[in-house]
XYZ file of C-alpha atoms in Angstrom:
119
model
C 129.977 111.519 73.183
C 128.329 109.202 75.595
C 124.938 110.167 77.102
C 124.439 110.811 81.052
C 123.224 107.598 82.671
C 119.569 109.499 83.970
C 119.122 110.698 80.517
C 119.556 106.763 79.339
C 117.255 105.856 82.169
C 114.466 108.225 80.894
C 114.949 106.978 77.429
C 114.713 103.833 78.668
C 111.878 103.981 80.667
C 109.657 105.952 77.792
C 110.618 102.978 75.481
C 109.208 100.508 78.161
C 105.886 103.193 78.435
C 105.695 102.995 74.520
C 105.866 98.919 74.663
C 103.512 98.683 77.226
C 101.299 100.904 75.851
C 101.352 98.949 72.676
C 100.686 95.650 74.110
C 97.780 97.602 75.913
C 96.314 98.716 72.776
C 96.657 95.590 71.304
C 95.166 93.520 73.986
C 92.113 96.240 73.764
C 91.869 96.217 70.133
C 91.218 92.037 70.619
C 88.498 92.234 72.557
C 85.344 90.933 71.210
C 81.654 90.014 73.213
C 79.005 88.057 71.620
C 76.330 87.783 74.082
C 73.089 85.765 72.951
C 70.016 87.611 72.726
C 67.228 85.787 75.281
C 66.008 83.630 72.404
C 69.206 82.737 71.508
C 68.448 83.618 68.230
C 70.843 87.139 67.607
C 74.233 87.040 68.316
C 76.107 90.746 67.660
C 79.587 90.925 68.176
C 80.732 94.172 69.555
C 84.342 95.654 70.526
C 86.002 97.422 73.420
C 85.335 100.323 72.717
C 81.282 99.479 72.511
C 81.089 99.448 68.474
C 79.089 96.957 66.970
C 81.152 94.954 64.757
C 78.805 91.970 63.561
C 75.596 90.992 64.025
C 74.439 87.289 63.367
C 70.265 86.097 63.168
C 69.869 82.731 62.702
C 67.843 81.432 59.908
C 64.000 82.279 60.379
C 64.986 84.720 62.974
C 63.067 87.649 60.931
C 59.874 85.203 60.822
C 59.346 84.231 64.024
C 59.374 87.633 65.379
C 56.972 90.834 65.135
C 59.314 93.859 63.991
C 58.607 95.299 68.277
C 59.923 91.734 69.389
C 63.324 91.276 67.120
C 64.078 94.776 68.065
C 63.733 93.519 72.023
C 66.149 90.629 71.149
C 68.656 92.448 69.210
C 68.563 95.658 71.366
C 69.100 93.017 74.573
C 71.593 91.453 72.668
C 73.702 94.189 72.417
C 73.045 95.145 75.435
C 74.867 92.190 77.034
C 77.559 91.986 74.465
C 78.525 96.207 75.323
C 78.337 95.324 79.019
C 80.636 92.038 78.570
C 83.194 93.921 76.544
C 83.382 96.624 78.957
C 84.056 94.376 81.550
C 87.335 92.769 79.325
C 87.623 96.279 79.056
C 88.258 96.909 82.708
C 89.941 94.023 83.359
C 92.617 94.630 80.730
C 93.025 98.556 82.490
C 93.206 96.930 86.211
C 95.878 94.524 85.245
C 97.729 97.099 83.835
C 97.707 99.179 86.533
C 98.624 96.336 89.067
C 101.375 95.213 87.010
C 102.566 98.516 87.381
C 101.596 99.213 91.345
C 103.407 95.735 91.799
C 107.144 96.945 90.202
C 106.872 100.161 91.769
C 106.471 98.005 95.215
C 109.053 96.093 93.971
C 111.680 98.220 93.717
C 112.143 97.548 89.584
C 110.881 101.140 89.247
C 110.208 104.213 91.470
C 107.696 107.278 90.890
C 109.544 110.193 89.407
C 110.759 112.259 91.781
C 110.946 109.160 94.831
C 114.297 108.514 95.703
C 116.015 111.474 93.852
C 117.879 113.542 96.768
C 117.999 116.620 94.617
C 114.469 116.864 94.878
């Protein structure tokens, strides 16, 4: 029993969705900022999705400032670091979406329903 050659295309197609969709969440799960606080003294690391993953003082960090002031620095700190990885963020979602706009254009793919005369 062979299978109809639009029912290979879907399957097809939803295995290309699944890989890029993959290689999406996998380029999102990389992301990582670590933004400086103004001192340069606190470094947090934080994800894509805004977590905070790590957060580095350097030595004497605690000592130099009041408990009001290291707040400032790490609070700024992370700041930064959320605002950086939610620019990778969007980067990461607008290249996908080119990529896609630009083999639609190009004729590797077309819109369901485009081009199907039954329609």
């Amino acid at each position: 029993m062979s299978i109809h050659p639009d029912v290979q295309a879907a399957l097809d197609a939803a295995r290309e969705l699944r890989h890029r969709i993959a290689d999406m969440r996998e380029r999102i799960d990389d992301v990582r900022a670590r933004r400086p606080s103004p001192s340069g003294m606190v470094i947090p690391e934080v994800d894509a999705m805004g977590r905070l993953t790590s957060l580095y003082l350097a030595p004497g960090t605690a000592d130099r400032f009041s408990g009001e002031e290291l707040v400032a620095e790490i609070m700024a700190a992370i700041r930064e670091s959320t605002q950086d990885a939610a620019r990778q963020y969007q980067v990461i979602m607008e290249t996908v979406i080119t990529d896609d706009a630009a083999e639609i254009a190009g004729g590797d793919r077309e819109p369901a329903g485009v081009g199907d005369p039954a329609r």
